[in-house]
Amino acid sequence: MKKSKLLIVTAILVIVTITFAVFAGCVKKANPSEANLDFDGLASAPTQEAKAKAQPVDKSKIALSDTMTEDQAVLDSIEYLLRLSNKNIIGSDFFAAAAFGNGKATVSGGIVGAMETREVRIFDNGTYYFDSYGLIVDGYTVKSDGSQGKVDDSLLGVLASALNFTKRVYSPNNKDFYFSNKGETDEDTIVKFPNQNAVIYKRPKSTKMTFDEYMKMTNSRENYKGFTTDNYDNDKPITAGLLKYDESTGIYYLECDINTQNNTLELSVADMLDNGAIKEFVYAKKHLTIEIWDCGLIRTYINSNVWNASMILGLKGSSDNYYEQWFTYDKSKLDKMNISEELKNNLMK
């Protein structure tokens, strides 16, 4: 019995330590809640300063469609908007974003689990702050008749202590990056979001990194400030999509399926394969839902994806994930996400 439990723990750790959609259960369960991103001016119209800095959408490059299509003119328009808005946020002087995510994962043997994640990002004229954490919130087994069973508490306790994650980064100058992880969380951490005191870090609090080291750690393609690392430099990065425009709000709305068969997702796949316990990893689906202002700045970003993996011990796993992020370009509206000088100083110690 102990050996079989160890194999299960090993297999689950292989998957969950490298993904946000993970397995579940703990002796002291988290208190999940529906995330609310309606604060600090998130998704509000960009300021005049932000608009002036960004490159606006060239309407001559846009072909619209109210329904999902494989029309190449529409797909090219979507790709253009993704590239443009990613370039604009990389070049922006200020932006703030908050996000929540959730996912459900299954591994050989019928164990199913779920994790919720929270994230804050702020870039302000060279300074950068990133805070991300996730907690296991539910877990069960699936019986042969389809009903749910309980996961042993001793296994759940091990998983909870191993799988809850925290990450915090601060850069005062866009050159030196101070990275902290392994902060303390409890069952209320998720609902405290976006309070910067939701996670407490023990000393020593941070490891200093260079710009290049941070780029490598985050698997960033152009710049860590971007909202995507997908590679659009191939023949067909998008397989289907729709694109609408609301003249009354000045917002482009798009949905698209990203090509999972070529190298569009190469950085995400490489990140997973860096773990030697995963032998094969493929995305089965990646669907984006995005809003972009006509000034060329992103408003909201939703990523839904499904992946499958083959691992050591002959085990297989799959996961279904959701991630939603809202942006703001108005520093005057920040309140909950405003980073204290004390926190900045502590990170640099």
Short mmCIF file of C-alpha atoms in Angstrom, two decimals:
data_model
loop_
_atom_site.label_atom_id
_atom_site.label_comp_id
_atom_site.label_asym_id
_atom_site.label_seq_id
_atom_site.Cartn_x
_atom_site.Cartn_y
_atom_site.Cartn_z
CA MET A 1 0.00 0.00 0.00
CA LYS A 2 2.77 2.45 0.87
CA LYS A 3 4.57 1.72 -2.40
CA SER A 4 1.45 2.28 -4.48
CA LYS A 5 0.83 5.57 -2.69
CA LEU A 6 4.39 6.67 -3.35
CA LEU A 7 4.00 5.93 -7.06
CA ILE A 8 0.80 7.96 -7.16
CA VAL A 9 2.43 10.87 -5.33
CA THR A 10 5.44 10.76 -7.67
CA ALA A 11 3.28 10.68 -10.76
CA ILE A 12 1.08 13.52 -9.62
CA LEU A 13 4.02 15.68 -8.58
CA VAL A 14 5.50 15.24 -12.04
CA ILE A 15 2.46 16.87 -13.57
CA VAL A 16 1.36 19.41 -11.06
CA THR A 17 4.64 21.03 -10.14
CA ILE A 18 4.92 22.32 -13.67
CA THR A 19 1.38 23.42 -14.37
CA PHE A 20 -1.33 25.55 -12.82
CA ALA A 21 -4.02 22.91 -13.25
CA VAL A 22 -3.22 20.37 -10.59
CA PHE A 23 -4.41 17.80 -8.13
CA ALA A 24 -6.34 18.21 -5.04
CA GLY A 25 -7.06 17.89 -1.44
CA CYS A 26 -5.48 18.87 1.81
CA VAL A 27 -6.11 18.43 5.48
CA LYS A 28 -6.93 22.15 5.75
CA LYS A 29 -8.78 22.85 2.52
CA ALA A 30 -8.63 26.16 0.73
CA ASN A 31 -11.68 28.38 0.53
CA PRO A 32 -12.25 28.94 -3.19
CA SER A 33 -14.37 31.78 -4.48
CA GLU A 34 -15.31 33.22 -7.82
CA ALA A 35 -12.63 35.79 -8.61
CA ASN A 36 -13.72 39.40 -9.13
CA LEU A 37 -11.45 41.48 -11.36
CA ASP A 38 -13.63 44.59 -11.25
CA PHE A 39 -11.26 46.85 -9.30
CA ASP A 40 -8.50 49.44 -9.80
CA GLY A 41 -9.80 50.53 -13.19
CA LEU A 42 -9.19 47.13 -14.76
CA ALA A 43 -10.54 46.98 -18.34
CA SER A 44 -11.22 50.75 -18.33
CA ALA A 45 -10.37 52.85 -21.38
CA PRO A 46 -6.65 53.72 -21.72
CA THR A 47 -5.50 57.20 -20.75
CA GLN A 48 -4.64 59.75 -23.42
CA GLU A 49 -0.95 59.29 -22.56
CA ALA A 50 -1.19 55.53 -23.08
CA LYS A 51 -3.06 55.97 -26.36
CA ALA A 52 -0.47 58.43 -27.66
CA LYS A 53 2.36 55.98 -26.97
CA ALA A 54 0.64 53.00 -28.65
CA GLN A 55 0.41 52.24 -32.35
CA PRO A 56 -3.31 52.28 -33.28
CA VAL A 57 -5.06 49.58 -35.27
CA ASP A 58 -4.80 50.06 -39.02
CA LYS A 59 -8.39 49.40 -40.12
CA SER A 60 -7.25 48.70 -43.68
CA LYS A 61 -5.71 45.47 -42.35
CA ILE A 62 -8.93 44.27 -40.72
CA ALA A 63 -11.43 41.75 -42.09
CA LEU A 64 -14.36 41.04 -39.76
CA SER A 65 -16.47 37.94 -39.20
CA ASP A 66 -19.32 37.39 -36.73
CA THR A 67 -18.83 33.61 -36.74
CA MET A 68 -15.89 31.23 -36.46
CA THR A 69 -14.24 30.92 -39.85
CA GLU A 70 -11.13 29.63 -41.58
CA ASP A 71 -11.11 32.61 -43.96
CA GLN A 72 -7.43 33.54 -44.18
CA ALA A 73 -8.18 37.26 -44.36
CA VAL A 74 -9.87 37.06 -40.96
CA LEU A 75 -7.10 34.88 -39.50
CA ASP A 76 -4.47 37.32 -40.78
CA SER A 77 -6.39 40.18 -39.15
CA ILE A 78 -6.44 38.34 -35.81
CA GLU A 79 -2.73 37.61 -36.03
CA TYR A 80 -2.06 41.27 -36.83
CA LEU A 81 -4.04 42.40 -33.76
CA LEU A 82 -2.27 39.92 -31.48
CA ARG A 83 1.16 41.03 -32.67
CA LEU A 84 0.26 44.73 -32.51
CA SER A 85 -1.26 44.66 -29.03
CA ASN A 86 1.60 42.55 -27.66
CA LYS A 87 4.12 44.99 -29.13
CA ASN A 88 2.21 47.95 -27.67
CA ILE A 89 2.10 46.60 -24.13
CA ILE A 90 5.82 45.80 -24.29
CA GLY A 91 6.45 49.42 -25.31
CA SER A 92 4.08 50.96 -22.78
CA ASP A 93 5.34 53.16 -19.94
CA PHE A 94 2.72 51.88 -17.52
CA PHE A 95 0.27 49.02 -17.27
CA ALA A 96 -1.27 46.92 -14.52
CA ALA A 97 -3.04 43.61 -14.86
CA ALA A 98 -4.76 41.13 -12.58
CA ALA A 99 -5.79 37.57 -13.37
CA PHE A 100 -7.38 34.46 -11.99
CA GLY A 101 -7.23 30.90 -13.26
CA ASN A 102 -8.56 27.46 -12.52
CA GLY A 103 -8.06 23.99 -13.86
CA LYS A 104 -8.98 20.36 -13.50
CA ALA A 105 -6.45 17.58 -14.04
CA THR A 106 -6.73 13.81 -14.33
CA VAL A 107 -4.00 11.19 -14.01
CA SER A 108 -3.86 7.44 -14.60
CA GLY A 109 -5.76 5.71 -11.85
CA GLY A 110 -8.74 8.06 -11.90
CA ILE A 111 -7.49 10.80 -9.58
CA VAL A 112 -8.98 14.21 -10.42
CA GLY A 113 -8.05 17.49 -8.79
CA ALA A 114 -8.39 21.24 -9.10
CA MET A 115 -6.38 24.36 -8.35
CA GLU A 116 -7.23 28.06 -8.38
CA THR A 117 -4.61 30.70 -9.16
CA ARG A 118 -4.31 34.48 -8.76
CA GLU A 119 -1.88 36.92 -10.39
CA VAL A 120 -0.95 40.63 -10.37
CA ARG A 121 1.47 42.39 -12.76
CA ILE A 122 2.48 46.06 -12.69
CA PHE A 123 5.03 47.85 -14.90
CA ASP A 124 5.71 51.51 -14.14
CA ASN A 125 8.45 53.31 -16.12
CA GLY A 126 11.09 50.65 -15.53
CA THR A 127 9.90 49.22 -12.23
CA TYR A 128 8.10 45.89 -12.30
CA TYR A 129 6.11 43.85 -9.79
CA PHE A 130 4.71 40.34 -10.28
CA ASP A 131 2.80 38.31 -7.71
CA SER A 132 1.34 34.86 -8.45
CA TYR A 133 0.03 32.06 -6.29
CA GLY A 134 -2.15 28.96 -6.47
CA LEU A 135 -3.90 26.71 -3.99
CA ILE A 136 -5.40 23.26 -4.26
CA VAL A 137 -9.14 23.57 -3.66
CA ASP A 138 -10.74 20.21 -4.48
CA GLY A 139 -9.92 16.59 -5.25
CA TYR A 140 -11.54 13.19 -5.72
CA THR A 141 -11.25 9.84 -7.45
CA VAL A 142 -13.51 8.64 -10.25
CA LYS A 143 -14.93 5.17 -9.66
CA SER A 144 -15.75 2.66 -12.40
CA ASP A 145 -19.44 3.58 -12.23
CA GLY A 146 -18.60 7.27 -12.69
CA SER A 147 -19.27 8.29 -9.10
CA GLN A 148 -16.77 10.28 -7.04
CA GLY A 149 -14.66 8.81 -4.26
CA LYS A 150 -12.48 10.32 -1.56
CA VAL A 151 -8.69 10.66 -1.83
CA ASP A 152 -6.86 9.40 1.24
CA ASP A 153 -6.19 12.26 3.70
CA SER A 154 -2.53 11.31 4.18
CA LEU A 155 -1.93 11.60 0.44
CA LEU A 156 -3.87 14.85 0.28
CA GLY A 157 -1.75 16.38 3.03
CA VAL A 158 1.45 15.54 1.16
CA LEU A 159 0.08 16.95 -2.08
CA ALA A 160 -1.19 20.14 -0.48
CA SER A 161 2.18 20.95 1.08
CA ALA A 162 4.01 20.15 -2.15
CA LEU A 163 1.73 21.69 -4.76
CA ASN A 164 0.56 25.05 -3.45
CA PHE A 165 2.85 27.60 -5.11
CA THR A 166 3.84 31.23 -4.69
CA LYS A 167 6.01 33.49 -6.88
CA ARG A 168 6.92 37.13 -6.40
CA VAL A 169 9.23 39.31 -8.52
CA TYR A 170 10.31 42.94 -8.24
CA SER A 171 12.59 44.99 -10.49
CA PRO A 172 13.47 48.60 -9.62
CA ASN A 173 15.11 49.35 -12.96
CA ASN A 174 14.17 46.77 -15.64
CA LYS A 175 17.70 45.34 -15.27
CA ASP A 176 17.91 43.68 -11.86
CA PHE A 177 15.15 41.25 -10.86
CA TYR A 178 14.53 39.95 -7.34
CA PHE A 179 12.67 36.64 -7.26
CA SER A 180 11.01 34.99 -4.25
CA ASN A 181 9.00 31.80 -3.96
CA LYS A 182 7.86 29.30 -1.31
CA GLY A 183 5.77 31.83 0.54
CA GLU A 184 3.34 30.79 3.26
CA THR A 185 -0.33 30.34 2.31
CA ASP A 186 -3.47 29.18 4.10
CA GLU A 187 -7.08 28.42 3.28
CA ASP A 188 -7.91 32.16 3.00
CA THR A 189 -5.11 33.14 0.60
CA ILE A 190 -7.25 32.83 -2.52
CA VAL A 191 -10.03 35.06 -1.18
CA LYS A 192 -7.57 37.73 0.02
CA PHE A 193 -6.63 38.46 -3.60
CA PRO A 194 -5.28 40.97 -4.61
CA ASN A 195 -4.02 41.91 -1.14
CA GLN A 196 -0.20 41.88 -1.27
CA ASN A 197 -0.18 40.43 2.24
CA ALA A 198 -2.09 37.33 1.15
CA VAL A 199 1.26 35.51 0.93
CA ILE A 200 3.98 35.85 3.58
CA TYR A 201 7.60 35.12 2.62
CA LYS A 202 10.32 33.98 5.00
CA ARG A 203 13.85 35.39 4.82
CA PRO A 204 15.97 35.18 2.76
CA LYS A 205 13.24 36.53 0.56
CA SER A 206 14.73 36.84 -2.88
CA THR A 207 17.30 35.77 -5.43
CA LYS A 208 18.79 38.42 -7.69
CA MET A 209 18.61 37.85 -11.45
CA THR A 210 19.66 39.70 -14.57
CA PHE A 211 17.24 40.70 -17.31
CA ASP A 212 18.39 37.79 -19.50
CA GLU A 213 18.07 35.31 -16.63
CA TYR A 214 14.55 36.47 -15.92
CA MET A 215 13.63 36.26 -19.60
CA LYS A 216 14.89 32.68 -19.68
CA MET A 217 13.11 31.72 -16.46
CA THR A 218 9.80 33.05 -17.78
CA ASN A 219 10.27 31.56 -21.29
CA SER A 220 9.60 34.98 -22.79
CA ARG A 221 9.99 35.37 -26.53
CA GLU A 222 10.21 39.13 -27.10
CA ASN A 223 9.97 40.62 -23.62
CA TYR A 224 8.63 39.52 -20.24
CA LYS A 225 6.14 42.43 -20.41
CA GLY A 226 4.21 40.75 -23.22
CA PHE A 227 0.95 38.91 -22.69
CA THR A 228 1.90 36.02 -24.99
CA THR A 229 4.97 33.98 -25.93
CA ASP A 230 3.22 32.18 -28.79
CA ASN A 231 5.24 31.96 -32.00
CA TYR A 232 3.34 33.42 -34.97
CA ASP A 233 6.31 33.12 -37.34
CA ASN A 234 4.97 30.15 -39.27
CA ASP A 235 2.49 29.52 -42.06
CA LYS A 236 -0.65 28.93 -40.00
CA PRO A 237 -0.47 29.91 -36.33
CA ILE A 238 -4.27 30.33 -36.13
CA THR A 239 -6.62 27.67 -37.50
CA ALA A 240 -10.00 29.36 -37.01
CA GLY A 241 -11.39 32.53 -35.55
CA LEU A 242 -13.93 35.34 -35.46
CA LEU A 243 -13.38 39.09 -35.23
CA LYS A 244 -15.91 41.79 -34.38
CA TYR A 245 -15.69 45.54 -33.83
CA ASP A 246 -17.94 47.75 -31.68
CA GLU A 247 -17.78 51.32 -32.94
CA SER A 248 -19.56 52.68 -29.87
CA THR A 249 -16.83 51.42 -27.51
CA GLY A 250 -13.86 51.24 -29.89
CA ILE A 251 -13.21 47.62 -28.92
CA TYR A 252 -12.22 44.71 -31.14
CA TYR A 253 -13.46 41.34 -29.90
CA LEU A 254 -11.82 38.18 -31.17
CA GLU A 255 -11.86 34.46 -30.56
CA CYS A 256 -9.41 32.08 -32.15
CA ASP A 257 -8.07 28.54 -32.08
CA ILE A 258 -4.27 28.40 -31.91
CA ASN A 259 -2.51 25.78 -34.03
CA THR A 260 -1.31 22.98 -31.73
CA GLN A 261 0.27 20.92 -34.52
CA ASN A 262 3.21 23.17 -35.48
CA ASN A 263 5.69 25.25 -33.45
CA THR A 264 3.29 28.04 -32.45
CA LEU A 265 3.34 26.81 -28.83
CA GLU A 266 6.98 25.70 -28.82
CA LEU A 267 8.02 27.71 -25.74
CA SER A 268 5.14 26.39 -23.66
CA VAL A 269 5.88 22.82 -24.72
CA ALA A 270 9.62 23.23 -24.08
CA ASP A 271 8.87 24.52 -20.60
CA MET A 272 6.92 21.36 -19.81
CA LEU A 273 9.52 19.05 -21.32
CA ASP A 274 12.26 20.62 -19.20
CA ASN A 275 11.03 18.31 -16.50
CA GLY A 276 12.77 14.98 -17.19
CA ALA A 277 9.84 13.00 -15.83
CA ILE A 278 7.61 14.04 -18.77
CA LYS A 279 8.36 12.05 -21.90
CA GLU A 280 5.73 13.45 -24.25
CA PHE A 281 3.58 16.56 -24.02
CA VAL A 282 1.03 17.93 -26.48
CA TYR A 283 -1.62 20.60 -26.45
CA ALA A 284 -4.96 19.23 -27.60
CA LYS A 285 -6.55 22.69 -27.69
CA LYS A 286 -5.82 26.35 -27.08
CA HIS A 287 -8.66 28.84 -27.52
CA LEU A 288 -8.18 32.58 -26.97
CA THR A 289 -10.87 35.18 -26.27
CA ILE A 290 -9.44 38.71 -26.38
CA GLU A 291 -10.60 42.33 -26.39
CA ILE A 292 -8.36 45.04 -27.87
CA TRP A 293 -8.92 48.79 -27.90
CA ASP A 294 -8.72 50.46 -31.32
CA CYS A 295 -5.70 52.37 -30.02
CA GLY A 296 -3.90 49.00 -30.13
CA LEU A 297 -3.79 48.15 -26.40
CA ILE A 298 -5.16 44.91 -24.98
CA ARG A 299 -8.19 45.11 -22.66
CA THR A 300 -8.89 41.49 -21.61
CA TYR A 301 -7.23 38.14 -22.32
CA ILE A 302 -8.79 34.69 -21.76
CA ASN A 303 -6.87 31.48 -22.44
CA SER A 304 -8.63 28.10 -22.39
CA ASN A 305 -6.44 25.08 -23.10
CA VAL A 306 -6.31 21.30 -22.85
CA TRP A 307 -3.15 19.20 -22.78
CA ASN A 308 -2.11 15.54 -22.58
CA ALA A 309 1.17 14.14 -21.25
CA SER A 310 2.98 10.80 -21.04
CA MET A 311 5.28 10.40 -18.04
CA ILE A 312 7.67 8.06 -16.34
CA LEU A 313 6.25 4.88 -14.81
CA GLY A 314 4.02 4.55 -17.88
CA LEU A 315 1.51 7.02 -16.48
CA LYS A 316 -0.57 9.47 -18.49
CA GLY A 317 -2.22 12.73 -17.51
CA SER A 318 -4.50 15.38 -18.98
CA SER A 319 -5.64 18.81 -17.90
CA ASP A 320 -8.31 21.36 -18.79
CA ASN A 321 -7.39 24.96 -17.81
CA TYR A 322 -8.84 28.48 -17.79
CA TYR A 323 -7.00 31.82 -17.33
CA GLU A 324 -8.53 35.32 -17.43
CA GLN A 325 -6.57 38.59 -17.28
CA TRP A 326 -7.76 42.25 -17.24
CA PHE A 327 -5.55 45.28 -17.98
CA THR A 328 -5.50 48.94 -17.02
CA TYR A 329 -3.31 51.85 -18.15
CA ASP A 330 -4.47 54.41 -15.59
CA LYS A 331 -2.07 54.60 -12.64
CA SER A 332 -4.28 57.10 -10.81
CA LYS A 333 -6.93 54.43 -10.25
CA LEU A 334 -4.65 51.95 -8.51
CA ASP A 335 -5.49 51.23 -4.92
CA LYS A 336 -5.56 47.52 -4.09
CA MET A 337 -2.62 46.78 -6.40
CA ASN A 338 -0.48 49.72 -5.30
CA ILE A 339 2.84 48.26 -4.10
CA SER A 340 4.23 49.59 -0.82
CA GLU A 341 7.79 50.86 -0.46
CA GLU A 342 8.26 48.45 2.44
CA LEU A 343 7.48 45.48 0.21
CA LYS A 344 9.88 46.72 -2.48
CA ASN A 345 12.66 47.20 0.03
CA ASN A 346 12.10 43.76 1.56
CA LEU A 347 12.30 42.11 -1.84
CA MET A 348 15.69 43.70 -2.51
CA LYS A 349 17.26 42.53 0.75
#
